[in-house]
PDB file of C-alpha atoms and ligand atoms in Angstrom:
ATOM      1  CA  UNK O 296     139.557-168.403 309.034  1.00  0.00           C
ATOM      2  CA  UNK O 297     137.092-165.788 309.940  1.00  0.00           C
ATOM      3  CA  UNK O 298     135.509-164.706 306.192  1.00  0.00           C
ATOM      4  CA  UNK O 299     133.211-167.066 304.146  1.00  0.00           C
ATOM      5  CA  UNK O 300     134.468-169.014 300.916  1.00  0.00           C
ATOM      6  CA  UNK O 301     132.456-169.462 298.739  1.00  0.00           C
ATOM      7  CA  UNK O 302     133.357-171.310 295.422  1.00  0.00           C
ATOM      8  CA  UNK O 303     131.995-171.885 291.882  1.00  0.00           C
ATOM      9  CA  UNK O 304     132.380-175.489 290.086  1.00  0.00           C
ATOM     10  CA  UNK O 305     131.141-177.176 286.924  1.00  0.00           C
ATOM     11  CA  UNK O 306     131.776-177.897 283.626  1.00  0.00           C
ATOM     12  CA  UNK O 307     132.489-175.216 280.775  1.00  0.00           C
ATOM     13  CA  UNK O 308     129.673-172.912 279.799  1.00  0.00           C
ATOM     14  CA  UNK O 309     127.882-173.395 283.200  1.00  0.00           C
ATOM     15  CA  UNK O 310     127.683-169.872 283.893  1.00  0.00           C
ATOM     16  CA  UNK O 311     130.024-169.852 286.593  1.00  0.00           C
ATOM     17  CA  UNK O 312     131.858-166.494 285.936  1.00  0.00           C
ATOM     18  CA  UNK O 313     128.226-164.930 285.037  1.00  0.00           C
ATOM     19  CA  UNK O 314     126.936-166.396 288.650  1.00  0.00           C
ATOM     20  CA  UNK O 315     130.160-165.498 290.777  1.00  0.00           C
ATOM     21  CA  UNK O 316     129.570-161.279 289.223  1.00  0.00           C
ATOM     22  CA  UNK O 317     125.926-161.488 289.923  1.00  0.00           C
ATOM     23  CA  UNK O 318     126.538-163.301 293.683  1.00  0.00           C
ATOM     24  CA  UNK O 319     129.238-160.822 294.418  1.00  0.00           C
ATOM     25  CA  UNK O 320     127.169-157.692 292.882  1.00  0.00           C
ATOM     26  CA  UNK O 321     124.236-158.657 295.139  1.00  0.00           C
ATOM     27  CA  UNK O 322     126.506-159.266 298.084  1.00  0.00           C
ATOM     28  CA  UNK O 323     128.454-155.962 297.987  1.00  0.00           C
ATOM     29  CA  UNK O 324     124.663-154.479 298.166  1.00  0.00           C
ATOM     30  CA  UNK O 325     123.800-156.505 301.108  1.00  0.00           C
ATOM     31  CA  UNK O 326     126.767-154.627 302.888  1.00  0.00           C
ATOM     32  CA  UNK O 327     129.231-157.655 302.294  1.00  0.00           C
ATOM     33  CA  UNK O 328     132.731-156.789 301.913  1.00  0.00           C
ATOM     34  CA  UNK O 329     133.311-159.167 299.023  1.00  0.00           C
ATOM     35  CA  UNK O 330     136.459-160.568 296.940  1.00  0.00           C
ATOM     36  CA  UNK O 331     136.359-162.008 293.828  1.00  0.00           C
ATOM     37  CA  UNK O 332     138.901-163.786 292.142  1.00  0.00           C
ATOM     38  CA  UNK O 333     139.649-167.247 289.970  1.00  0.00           C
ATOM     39  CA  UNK O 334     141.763-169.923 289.468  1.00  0.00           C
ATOM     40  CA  UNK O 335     143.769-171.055 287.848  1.00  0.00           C
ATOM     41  CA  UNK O 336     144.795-167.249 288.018  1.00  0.00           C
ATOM     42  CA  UNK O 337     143.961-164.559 290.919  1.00  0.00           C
ATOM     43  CA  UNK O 338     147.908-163.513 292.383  1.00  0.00           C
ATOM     44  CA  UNK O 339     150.227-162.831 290.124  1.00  0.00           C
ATOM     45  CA  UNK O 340     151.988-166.190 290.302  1.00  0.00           C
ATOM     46  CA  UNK O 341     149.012-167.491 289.542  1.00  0.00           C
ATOM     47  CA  UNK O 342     148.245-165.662 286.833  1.00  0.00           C
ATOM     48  CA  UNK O 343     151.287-166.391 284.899  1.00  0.00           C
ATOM     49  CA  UNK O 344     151.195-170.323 285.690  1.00  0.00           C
ATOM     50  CA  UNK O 345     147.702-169.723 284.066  1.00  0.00           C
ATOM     51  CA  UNK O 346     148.751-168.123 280.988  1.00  0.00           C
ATOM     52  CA  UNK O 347     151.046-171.533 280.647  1.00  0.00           C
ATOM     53  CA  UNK O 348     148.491-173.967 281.443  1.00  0.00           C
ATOM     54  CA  UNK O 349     145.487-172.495 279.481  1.00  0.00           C
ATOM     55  CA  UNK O 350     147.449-172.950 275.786  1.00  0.00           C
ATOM     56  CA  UNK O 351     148.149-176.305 273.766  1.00  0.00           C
ATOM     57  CA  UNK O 352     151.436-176.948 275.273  1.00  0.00           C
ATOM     58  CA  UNK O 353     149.590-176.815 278.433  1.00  0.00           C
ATOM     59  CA  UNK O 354     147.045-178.625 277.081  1.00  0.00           C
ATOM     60  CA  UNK O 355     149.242-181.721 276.159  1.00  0.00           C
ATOM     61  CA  UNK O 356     151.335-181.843 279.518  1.00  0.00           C
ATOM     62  CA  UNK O 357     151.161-185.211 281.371  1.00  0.00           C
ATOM     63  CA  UNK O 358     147.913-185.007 283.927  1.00  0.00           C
ATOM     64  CA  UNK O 359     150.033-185.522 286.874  1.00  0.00           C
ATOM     65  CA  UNK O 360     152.236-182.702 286.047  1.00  0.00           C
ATOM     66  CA  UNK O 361     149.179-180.415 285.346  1.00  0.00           C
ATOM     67  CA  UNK O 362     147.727-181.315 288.558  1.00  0.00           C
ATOM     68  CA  UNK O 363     151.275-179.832 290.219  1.00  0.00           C
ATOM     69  CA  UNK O 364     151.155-176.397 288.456  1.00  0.00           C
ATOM     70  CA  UNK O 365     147.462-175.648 289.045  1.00  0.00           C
ATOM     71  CA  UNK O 366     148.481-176.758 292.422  1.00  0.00           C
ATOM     72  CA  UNK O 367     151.125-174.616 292.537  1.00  0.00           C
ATOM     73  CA  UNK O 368     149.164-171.843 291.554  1.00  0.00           C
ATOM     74  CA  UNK O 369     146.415-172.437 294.209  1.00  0.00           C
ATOM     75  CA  UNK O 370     149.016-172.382 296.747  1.00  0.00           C
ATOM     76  CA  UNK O 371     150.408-168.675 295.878  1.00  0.00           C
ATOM     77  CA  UNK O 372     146.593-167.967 295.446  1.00  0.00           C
ATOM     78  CA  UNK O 373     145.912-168.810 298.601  1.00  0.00           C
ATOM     79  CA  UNK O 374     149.141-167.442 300.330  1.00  0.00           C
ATOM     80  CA  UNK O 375     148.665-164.403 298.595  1.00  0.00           C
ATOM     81  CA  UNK O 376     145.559-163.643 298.596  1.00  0.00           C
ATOM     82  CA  UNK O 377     142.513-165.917 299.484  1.00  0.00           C
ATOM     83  CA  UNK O 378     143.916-166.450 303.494  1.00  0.00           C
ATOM     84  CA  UNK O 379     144.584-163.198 303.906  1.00  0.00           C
ATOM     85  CA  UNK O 380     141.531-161.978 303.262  1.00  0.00           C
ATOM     86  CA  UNK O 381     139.785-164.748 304.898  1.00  0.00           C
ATOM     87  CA  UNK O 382     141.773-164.033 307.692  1.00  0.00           C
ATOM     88  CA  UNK O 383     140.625-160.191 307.967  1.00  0.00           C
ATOM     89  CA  UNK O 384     136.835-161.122 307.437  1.00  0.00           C
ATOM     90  CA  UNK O 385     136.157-160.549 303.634  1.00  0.00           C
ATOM     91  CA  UNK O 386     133.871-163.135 301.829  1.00  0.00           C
ATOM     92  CA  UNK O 387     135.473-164.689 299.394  1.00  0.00           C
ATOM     93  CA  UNK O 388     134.271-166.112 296.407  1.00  0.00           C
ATOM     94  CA  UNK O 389     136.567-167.765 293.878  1.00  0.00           C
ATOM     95  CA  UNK O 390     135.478-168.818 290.042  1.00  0.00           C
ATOM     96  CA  UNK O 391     136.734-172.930 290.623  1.00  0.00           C
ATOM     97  CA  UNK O 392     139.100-173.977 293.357  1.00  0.00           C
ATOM     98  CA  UNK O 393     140.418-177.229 293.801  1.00  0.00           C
ATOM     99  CA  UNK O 394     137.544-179.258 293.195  1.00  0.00           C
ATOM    100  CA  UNK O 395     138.602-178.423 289.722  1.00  0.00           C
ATOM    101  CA  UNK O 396     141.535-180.517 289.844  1.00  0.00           C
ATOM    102  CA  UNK O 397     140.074-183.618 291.072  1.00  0.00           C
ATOM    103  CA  UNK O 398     137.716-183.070 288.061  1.00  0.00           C
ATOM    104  CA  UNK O 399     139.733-182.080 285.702  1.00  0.00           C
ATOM    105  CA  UNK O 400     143.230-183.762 286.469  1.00  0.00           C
ATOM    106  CA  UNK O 401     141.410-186.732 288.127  1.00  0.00           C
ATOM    107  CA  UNK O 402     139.080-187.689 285.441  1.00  0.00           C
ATOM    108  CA  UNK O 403     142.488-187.656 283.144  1.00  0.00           C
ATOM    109  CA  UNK O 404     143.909-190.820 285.389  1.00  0.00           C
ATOM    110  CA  UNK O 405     145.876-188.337 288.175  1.00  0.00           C
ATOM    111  CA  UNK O 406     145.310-190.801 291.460  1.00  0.00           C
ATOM    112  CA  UNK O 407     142.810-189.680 294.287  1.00  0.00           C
ATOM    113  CA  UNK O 408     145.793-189.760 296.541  1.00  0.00           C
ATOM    114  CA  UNK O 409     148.012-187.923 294.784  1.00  0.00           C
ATOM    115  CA  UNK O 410     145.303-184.760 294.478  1.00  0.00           C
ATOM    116  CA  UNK O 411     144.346-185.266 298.016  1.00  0.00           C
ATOM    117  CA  UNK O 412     147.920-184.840 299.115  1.00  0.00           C
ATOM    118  CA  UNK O 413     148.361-181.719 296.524  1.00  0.00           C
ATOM    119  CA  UNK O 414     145.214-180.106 298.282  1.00  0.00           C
ATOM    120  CA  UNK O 415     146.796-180.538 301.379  1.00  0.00           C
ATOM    121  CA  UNK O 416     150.011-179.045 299.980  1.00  0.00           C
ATOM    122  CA  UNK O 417     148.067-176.546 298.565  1.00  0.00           C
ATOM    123  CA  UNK O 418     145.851-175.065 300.437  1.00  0.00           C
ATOM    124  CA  UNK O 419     146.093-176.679 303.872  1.00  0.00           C
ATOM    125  CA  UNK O 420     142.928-175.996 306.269  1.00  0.00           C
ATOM    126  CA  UNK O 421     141.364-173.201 303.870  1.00  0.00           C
ATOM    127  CA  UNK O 422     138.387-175.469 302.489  1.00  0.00           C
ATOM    128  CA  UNK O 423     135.255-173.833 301.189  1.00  0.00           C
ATOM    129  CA  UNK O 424     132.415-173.053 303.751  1.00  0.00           C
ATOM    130  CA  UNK O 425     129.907-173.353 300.433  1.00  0.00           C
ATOM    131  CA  UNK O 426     130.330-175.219 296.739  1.00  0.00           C
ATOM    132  CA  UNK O 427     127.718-174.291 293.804  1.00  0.00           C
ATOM    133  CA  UNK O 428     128.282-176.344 291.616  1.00  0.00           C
ATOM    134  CA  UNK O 429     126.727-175.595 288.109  1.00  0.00           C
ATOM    135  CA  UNK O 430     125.943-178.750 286.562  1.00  0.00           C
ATOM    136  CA  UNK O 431     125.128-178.620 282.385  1.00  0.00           C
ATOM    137  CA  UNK O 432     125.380-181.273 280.061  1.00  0.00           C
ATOM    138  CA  UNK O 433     128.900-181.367 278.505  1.00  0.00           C
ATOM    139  CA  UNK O 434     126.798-180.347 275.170  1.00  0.00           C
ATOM    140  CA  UNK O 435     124.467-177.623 276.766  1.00  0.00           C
ATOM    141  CA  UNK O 436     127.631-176.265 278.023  1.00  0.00           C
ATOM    142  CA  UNK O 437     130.007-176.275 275.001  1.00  0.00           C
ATOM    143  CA  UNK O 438     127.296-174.736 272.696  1.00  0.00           C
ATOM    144  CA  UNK O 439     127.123-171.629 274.770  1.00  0.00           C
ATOM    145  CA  UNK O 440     131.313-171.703 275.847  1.00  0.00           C
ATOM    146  CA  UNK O 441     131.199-171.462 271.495  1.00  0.00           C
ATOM    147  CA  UNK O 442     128.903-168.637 271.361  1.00  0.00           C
ATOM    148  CA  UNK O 443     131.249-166.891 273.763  1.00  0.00           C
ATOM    149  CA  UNK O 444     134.518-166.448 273.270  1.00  0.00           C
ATOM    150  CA  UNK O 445     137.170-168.405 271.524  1.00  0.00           C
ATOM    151  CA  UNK O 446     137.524-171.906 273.445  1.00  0.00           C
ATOM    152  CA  UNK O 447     140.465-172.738 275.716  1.00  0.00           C
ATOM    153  CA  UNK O 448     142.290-176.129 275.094  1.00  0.00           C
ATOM    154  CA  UNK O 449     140.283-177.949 277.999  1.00  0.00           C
ATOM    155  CA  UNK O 450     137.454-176.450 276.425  1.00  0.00           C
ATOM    156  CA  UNK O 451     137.855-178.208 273.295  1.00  0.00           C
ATOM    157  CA  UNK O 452     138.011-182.049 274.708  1.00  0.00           C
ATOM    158  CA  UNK O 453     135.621-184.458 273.303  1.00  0.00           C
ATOM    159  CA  UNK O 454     132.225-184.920 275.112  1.00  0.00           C
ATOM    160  CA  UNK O 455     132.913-188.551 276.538  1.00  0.00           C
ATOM    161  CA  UNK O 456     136.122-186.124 278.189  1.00  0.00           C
ATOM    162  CA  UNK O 457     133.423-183.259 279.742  1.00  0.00           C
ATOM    163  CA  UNK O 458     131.076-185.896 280.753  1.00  0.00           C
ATOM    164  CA  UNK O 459     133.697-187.869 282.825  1.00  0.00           C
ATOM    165  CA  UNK O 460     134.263-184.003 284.429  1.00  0.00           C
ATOM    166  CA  UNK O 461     130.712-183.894 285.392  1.00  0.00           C
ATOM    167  CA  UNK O 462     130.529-187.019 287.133  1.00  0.00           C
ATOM    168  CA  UNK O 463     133.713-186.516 289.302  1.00  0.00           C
ATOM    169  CA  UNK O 464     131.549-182.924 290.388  1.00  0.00           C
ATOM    170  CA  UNK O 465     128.742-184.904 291.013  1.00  0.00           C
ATOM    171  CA  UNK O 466     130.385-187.345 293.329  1.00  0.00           C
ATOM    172  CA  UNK O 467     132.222-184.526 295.212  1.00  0.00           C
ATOM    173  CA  UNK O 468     128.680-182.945 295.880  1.00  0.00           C
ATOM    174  CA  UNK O 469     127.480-186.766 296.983  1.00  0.00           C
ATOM    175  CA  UNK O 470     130.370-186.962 299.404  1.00  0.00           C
ATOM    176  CA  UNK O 471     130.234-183.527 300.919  1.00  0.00           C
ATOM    177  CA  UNK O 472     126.475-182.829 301.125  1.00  0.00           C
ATOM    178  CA  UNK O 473     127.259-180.190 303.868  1.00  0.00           C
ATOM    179  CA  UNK O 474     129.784-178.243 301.431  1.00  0.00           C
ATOM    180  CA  UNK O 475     128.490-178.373 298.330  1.00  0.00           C
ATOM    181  CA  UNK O 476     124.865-177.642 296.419  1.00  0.00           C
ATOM    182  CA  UNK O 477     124.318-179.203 293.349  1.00  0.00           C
ATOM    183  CA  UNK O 478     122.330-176.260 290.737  1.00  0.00           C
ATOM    184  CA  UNK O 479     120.364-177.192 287.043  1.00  0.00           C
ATOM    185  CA  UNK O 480     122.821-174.824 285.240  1.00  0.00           C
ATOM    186  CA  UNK O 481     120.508-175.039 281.498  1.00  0.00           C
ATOM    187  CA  UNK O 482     118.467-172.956 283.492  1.00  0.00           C
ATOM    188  CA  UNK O 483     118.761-168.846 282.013  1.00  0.00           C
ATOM    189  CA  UNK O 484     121.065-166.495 284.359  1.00  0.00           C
ATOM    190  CA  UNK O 485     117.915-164.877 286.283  1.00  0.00           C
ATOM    191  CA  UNK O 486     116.249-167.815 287.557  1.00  0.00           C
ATOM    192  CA  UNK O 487     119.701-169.603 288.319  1.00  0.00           C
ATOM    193  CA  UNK O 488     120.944-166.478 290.473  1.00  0.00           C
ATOM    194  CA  UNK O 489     117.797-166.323 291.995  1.00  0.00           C
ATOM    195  CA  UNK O 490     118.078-170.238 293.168  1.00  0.00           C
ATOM    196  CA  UNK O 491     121.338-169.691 294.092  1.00  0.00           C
ATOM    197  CA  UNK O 492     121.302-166.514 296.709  1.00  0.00           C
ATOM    198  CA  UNK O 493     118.587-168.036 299.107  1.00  0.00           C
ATOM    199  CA  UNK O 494     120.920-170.793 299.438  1.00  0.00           C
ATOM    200  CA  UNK O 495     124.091-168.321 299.952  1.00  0.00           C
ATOM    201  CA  UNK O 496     121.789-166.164 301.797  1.00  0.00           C
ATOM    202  CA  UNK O 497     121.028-168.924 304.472  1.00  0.00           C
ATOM    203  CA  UNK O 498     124.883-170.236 304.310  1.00  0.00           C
ATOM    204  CA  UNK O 499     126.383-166.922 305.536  1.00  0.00           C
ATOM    205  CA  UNK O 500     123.352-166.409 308.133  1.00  0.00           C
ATOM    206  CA  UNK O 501     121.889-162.955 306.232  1.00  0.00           C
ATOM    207  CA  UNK O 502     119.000-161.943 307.513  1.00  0.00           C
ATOM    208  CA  UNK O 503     116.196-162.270 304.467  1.00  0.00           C
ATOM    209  CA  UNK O 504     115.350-159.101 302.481  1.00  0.00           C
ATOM    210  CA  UNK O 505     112.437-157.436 301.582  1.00  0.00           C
TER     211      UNK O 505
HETATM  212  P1  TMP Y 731     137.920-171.274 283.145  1.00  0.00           P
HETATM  213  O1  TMP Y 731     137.575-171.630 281.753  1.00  0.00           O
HETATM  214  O2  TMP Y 731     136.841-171.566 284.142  1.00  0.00           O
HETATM  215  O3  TMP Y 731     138.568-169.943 283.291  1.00  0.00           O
HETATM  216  O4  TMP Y 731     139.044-172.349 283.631  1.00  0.00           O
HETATM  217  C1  TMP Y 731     140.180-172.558 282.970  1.00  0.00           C
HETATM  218  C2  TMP Y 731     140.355-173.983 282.493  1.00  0.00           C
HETATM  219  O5  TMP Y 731     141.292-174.661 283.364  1.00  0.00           O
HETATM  220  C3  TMP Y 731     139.106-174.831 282.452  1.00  0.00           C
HETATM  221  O6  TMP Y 731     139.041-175.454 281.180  1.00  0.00           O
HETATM  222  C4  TMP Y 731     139.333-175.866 283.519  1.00  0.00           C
HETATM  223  C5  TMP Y 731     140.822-175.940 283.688  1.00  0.00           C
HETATM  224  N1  TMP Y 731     141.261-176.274 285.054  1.00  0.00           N
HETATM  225  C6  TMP Y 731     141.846-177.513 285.306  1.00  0.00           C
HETATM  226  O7  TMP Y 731     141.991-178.340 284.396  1.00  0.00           O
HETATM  227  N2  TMP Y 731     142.282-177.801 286.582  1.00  0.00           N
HETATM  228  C7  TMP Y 731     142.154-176.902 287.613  1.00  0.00           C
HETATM  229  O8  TMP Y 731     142.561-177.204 288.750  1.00  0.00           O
HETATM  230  C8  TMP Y 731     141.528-175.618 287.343  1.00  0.00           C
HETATM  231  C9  TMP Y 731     141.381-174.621 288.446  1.00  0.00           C
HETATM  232  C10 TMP Y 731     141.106-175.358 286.047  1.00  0.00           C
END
């Protein structure tokens, strides 16, 4: 793995998609070569297992069986497209990854074990060199997902439901100090892009502008 990865987490309405357009804009202008992508979603495996999993029916699958298709996805993902370009020195940066799942899937009862053993399944020894992870309240967050765009099924969960989310990101971030940056995501866009790219900027060893 010769590329960085660099991955968005947090709850919905966090900004993450906003952040990982502006980080990748100001990346490309740096001189980075830069790919974006998402999960669930970003080969075109992936993208149809996400098109499944982002509707009701998805929705109201067993936790445990969720947890296997968005790992499922992540693996053709990362086959497909997120080693390779690793491999060939691009910077990656991909809007949630499988921290998701442990939040997600793992708040919803799936056993640490279990999702530790899909990661490894999954993705193998591609791990994120960097984690931002946009933390909002669950309320914060849903007002502006609503102001959006129509809500997805996970989207729609009660509060008690988002705020068990939140904590499982906030304990990944205590375990991993090294990986992952914890960022005040009620802040607006500007000043969280600008907190985030000294961080990135120091992470993938730029050389400061200006
Ligand atoms: P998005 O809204 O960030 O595009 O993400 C799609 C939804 O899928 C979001 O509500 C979180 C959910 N999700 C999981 O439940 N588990 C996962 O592993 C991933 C990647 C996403």
């Amino acid at each position: 793995m010769k590329g960085a990865f660099i991955t968005f987490e947090g709850g919905e309405g966090a900004g993450k998609s906003t952040q990982a357009k502006r980080l990748t804009q100001r990346l490309r202008a740096r001189g980075c070569d830069v790919v974006l992508t998402r999960e669930p979603g970003g080969s075109a495996w992936a993208e149809r297992l996400r098109t499944a999993l982002l509707t009701e029916a998805g929705r109201a699958l067993d936790p445990t069986e969720q947890a296997m298709l968005f790992a499922a996805a992540r693996a053709d993902h990362v086959d497909t497209l997120i080693a390779p370009a690793l491999k060939a020195g691009q910077t990656v940066i991909c809007d949630r990854f499988a921290d998701s799942t442990e939040a997600y899937q793992g708040s919803a009862g799936v056993p640490t074990q279990m999702l530790s053993l899909l990661r490894l399944v999954a993705v193998g020894p591609v791990m994120p060199t960097l984690t931002l992870i946009l933390d909002i309240a669950p309320e914060d967050g849903i007002a502006r997902a609503r102001g959006r765009e129509a809500l997805d099924p996970f989207e729609k969960d009660d509060l008690e439901t988002q705020a068990a989310r939140r904590a499982v990101f906030l304990d990944i971030a205590a375990r991993e100090p090294d990986r992952c940056v914890v960022f005040d995501a009620s802040l607006p866009a500007d000043r969280l892009a600008e907190a985030i790219w000294p961080v990135v900027e120091a992470r993938l060893g730029l050389a400061k502008e200006g």
